[in-house]
Each structure stands twice: as C-alpha cells, then as structure tokens.
Amino acid sequence: MDKLFPVIEVGSLNKAPFRVKDRERAVHEAVEWGRRLGVDNYEKLVHLLKEKGPDDREIIDWACFYGLRFFESAGLDVIYDGEQRRIEMYEHPLQYIEGFEFRGVVRV
C-alpha cells in the first residue's frame, strides 16, 4: 500500500444485527443489511436463520462476511471481519497463563 495515511478502522464491530434469538428480527436484519451492503446470496443466510440459532458456526461465518462487506462499502483500505468470532477477549490468553481459571463469559 502506497498511501501515506491509509484509512483503517480501530476497534471492533458490534455483534452482527442478525445474531439475535428473535428469529423474525434476525431475518429482517439479514435482508436489510444484505441489500444495503450488496451481499450476494444473502437468502442462504435467511434460510439458516430460520433453522439454526445465532451462535451456529455458519451464521457466525456470515457475520464475518457482512463485517467485511461493511468495511469494503465504507471504502477502508484495510478490512477485517470486525472480530465477529470473538467470544471473550480474555479467554484465549488465560488458557496459557498459570494461576488463572476461566469461569465463563461475563457480559458488560
């Protein structure tokens, strides 16, 4: 990249709007954002949302794809999935640090 100041995003995206337990709302959000972002074949996601829960691996894969399209559509020079796969930011490193015991996810 030859830009002096490339345009990047700092931080992470919220959980994808279709990763909710309310299936009707999930379908609505998937269609709305699929159209806005120009996501090809978002109908496949709609089908999945009607059959599976918000934490299904395929639905999380779609959340990553929507995150990528979101940043592409914004014109960023560097894109990533917005950490859509992240469960708990401290869980992974704590597995390798002696003296800590991971006791579950805490919502803040």
Tab-separated table of C-alpha atoms in Angstrom:
chain	number	residue	atom	x	y	z
A	1	MET	CA	0.000	0.000	0.000
A	2	ASP	CA	1.452	3.331	-1.061
A	3	LYS	CA	-0.828	5.656	0.893
A	4	LEU	CA	0.777	7.875	3.486
A	5	PHE	CA	-2.334	7.646	5.656
A	6	PRO	CA	-4.338	4.501	4.883
A	7	VAL	CA	-7.931	4.515	6.080
A	8	ILE	CA	-8.490	1.843	8.715
A	9	GLU	CA	-10.995	1.014	11.425
A	10	VAL	CA	-9.872	0.907	15.049
A	11	GLY	CA	-11.746	-1.375	17.413
A	12	SER	CA	-14.356	-3.983	16.684
A	13	LEU	CA	-17.897	-4.103	15.364
A	14	ASN	CA	-20.884	-4.962	17.494
A	15	LYS	CA	-22.258	-8.447	17.069
A	16	ALA	CA	-23.983	-8.715	13.676
A	17	PRO	CA	-27.587	-7.478	13.949
A	18	PHE	CA	-28.962	-10.832	12.768
A	19	ARG	CA	-27.254	-12.783	15.570
A	20	VAL	CA	-30.219	-12.429	17.911
A	21	LYS	CA	-32.597	-15.014	19.363
A	22	ASP	CA	-35.689	-13.360	17.865
A	23	ARG	CA	-35.764	-15.163	14.507
A	24	GLU	CA	-38.191	-12.745	12.889
A	25	ARG	CA	-35.946	-9.806	13.741
A	26	ALA	CA	-32.852	-11.772	12.681
A	27	VAL	CA	-34.340	-12.447	9.246
A	28	HIS	CA	-35.386	-8.799	8.867
A	29	GLU	CA	-31.866	-7.571	9.750
A	30	ALA	CA	-30.174	-10.094	7.440
A	31	VAL	CA	-32.317	-8.982	4.500
A	32	GLU	CA	-31.996	-5.258	5.279
A	33	TRP	CA	-28.211	-5.318	5.681
A	34	GLY	CA	-27.723	-7.849	2.893
A	35	ARG	CA	-29.390	-5.409	0.497
A	36	ARG	CA	-27.593	-2.337	1.880
A	37	LEU	CA	-24.190	-3.985	1.630
A	38	GLY	CA	-24.779	-5.766	-1.669
A	39	VAL	CA	-24.200	-9.213	-0.166
A	40	ASP	CA	-24.643	-11.907	-2.800
A	41	ASN	CA	-26.866	-14.857	-1.885
A	42	TYR	CA	-27.938	-13.448	1.490
A	43	GLU	CA	-31.049	-15.592	1.008
A	44	LYS	CA	-28.922	-18.558	2.145
A	45	LEU	CA	-28.374	-16.760	5.447
A	46	VAL	CA	-32.107	-16.115	5.762
A	47	HIS	CA	-32.726	-19.848	5.320
A	48	LEU	CA	-30.127	-20.673	8.001
A	49	LEU	CA	-31.599	-18.146	10.419
A	50	LYS	CA	-34.972	-19.851	10.189
A	51	GLU	CA	-33.433	-23.194	11.177
A	52	LYS	CA	-30.448	-22.512	13.436
A	53	GLY	CA	-29.532	-20.403	16.452
A	54	PRO	CA	-27.479	-17.178	16.454
A	55	ASP	CA	-24.319	-18.957	17.630
A	56	ASP	CA	-24.262	-21.552	14.844
A	57	ARG	CA	-20.870	-21.652	13.093
A	58	GLU	CA	-22.358	-20.980	9.632
A	59	ILE	CA	-24.229	-17.935	10.922
A	60	ILE	CA	-21.035	-16.627	12.523
A	61	ASP	CA	-19.282	-17.149	9.162
A	62	TRP	CA	-21.983	-14.990	7.564
A	63	ALA	CA	-21.461	-12.359	10.285
A	64	CYS	CA	-17.776	-12.233	9.323
A	65	PHE	CA	-18.697	-11.819	5.671
A	66	TYR	CA	-21.139	-8.996	6.462
A	67	GLY	CA	-18.392	-7.308	8.512
A	68	LEU	CA	-16.013	-7.493	5.555
A	69	ARG	CA	-18.630	-6.079	3.181
A	70	PHE	CA	-19.397	-3.301	5.688
A	71	PHE	CA	-15.781	-2.132	5.699
A	72	GLU	CA	-15.418	-2.570	1.929
A	73	SER	CA	-18.508	-0.455	1.316
A	74	ALA	CA	-17.108	2.250	3.605
A	75	GLY	CA	-14.016	2.427	1.389
A	76	LEU	CA	-11.469	1.392	4.004
A	77	ASP	CA	-8.007	0.477	2.780
A	78	VAL	CA	-7.567	-2.275	5.355
A	79	ILE	CA	-10.534	-4.504	6.137
A	80	TYR	CA	-11.199	-7.347	8.547
A	81	ASP	CA	-14.248	-9.107	9.962
A	82	GLY	CA	-14.718	-6.776	12.932
A	83	GLU	CA	-13.935	-9.600	15.390
A	84	GLN	CA	-17.234	-11.353	14.741
A	85	ARG	CA	-15.817	-14.656	16.018
A	86	ARG	CA	-14.654	-13.233	19.337
A	87	ILE	CA	-16.389	-14.786	22.315
A	88	GLU	CA	-14.487	-13.369	25.260
A	89	MET	CA	-11.381	-11.290	24.721
A	90	TYR	CA	-9.527	-12.752	27.705
A	91	GLU	CA	-10.491	-16.408	27.346
A	92	HIS	CA	-7.767	-17.421	24.899
A	93	PRO	CA	-4.736	-15.907	26.678
A	94	LEU	CA	-5.936	-17.109	30.096
A	95	GLN	CA	-5.707	-20.685	28.861
A	96	TYR	CA	-1.934	-20.266	28.755
A	97	ILE	CA	-1.281	-18.290	31.942
A	98	GLU	CA	-0.607	-20.287	35.058
A	99	GLY	CA	-2.720	-19.379	38.064
A	100	PHE	CA	-5.855	-18.266	36.200
A	101	GLU	CA	-9.018	-20.263	35.784
A	102	PHE	CA	-11.555	-19.226	33.168
A	103	ARG	CA	-15.017	-19.454	34.740
A	104	GLY	CA	-17.217	-18.302	31.891
A	105	VAL	CA	-18.173	-15.313	29.815
A	106	VAL	CA	-19.080	-12.077	31.571
A	107	ARG	CA	-21.352	-9.616	29.792
A	108	VAL	CA	-20.579	-5.965	30.402
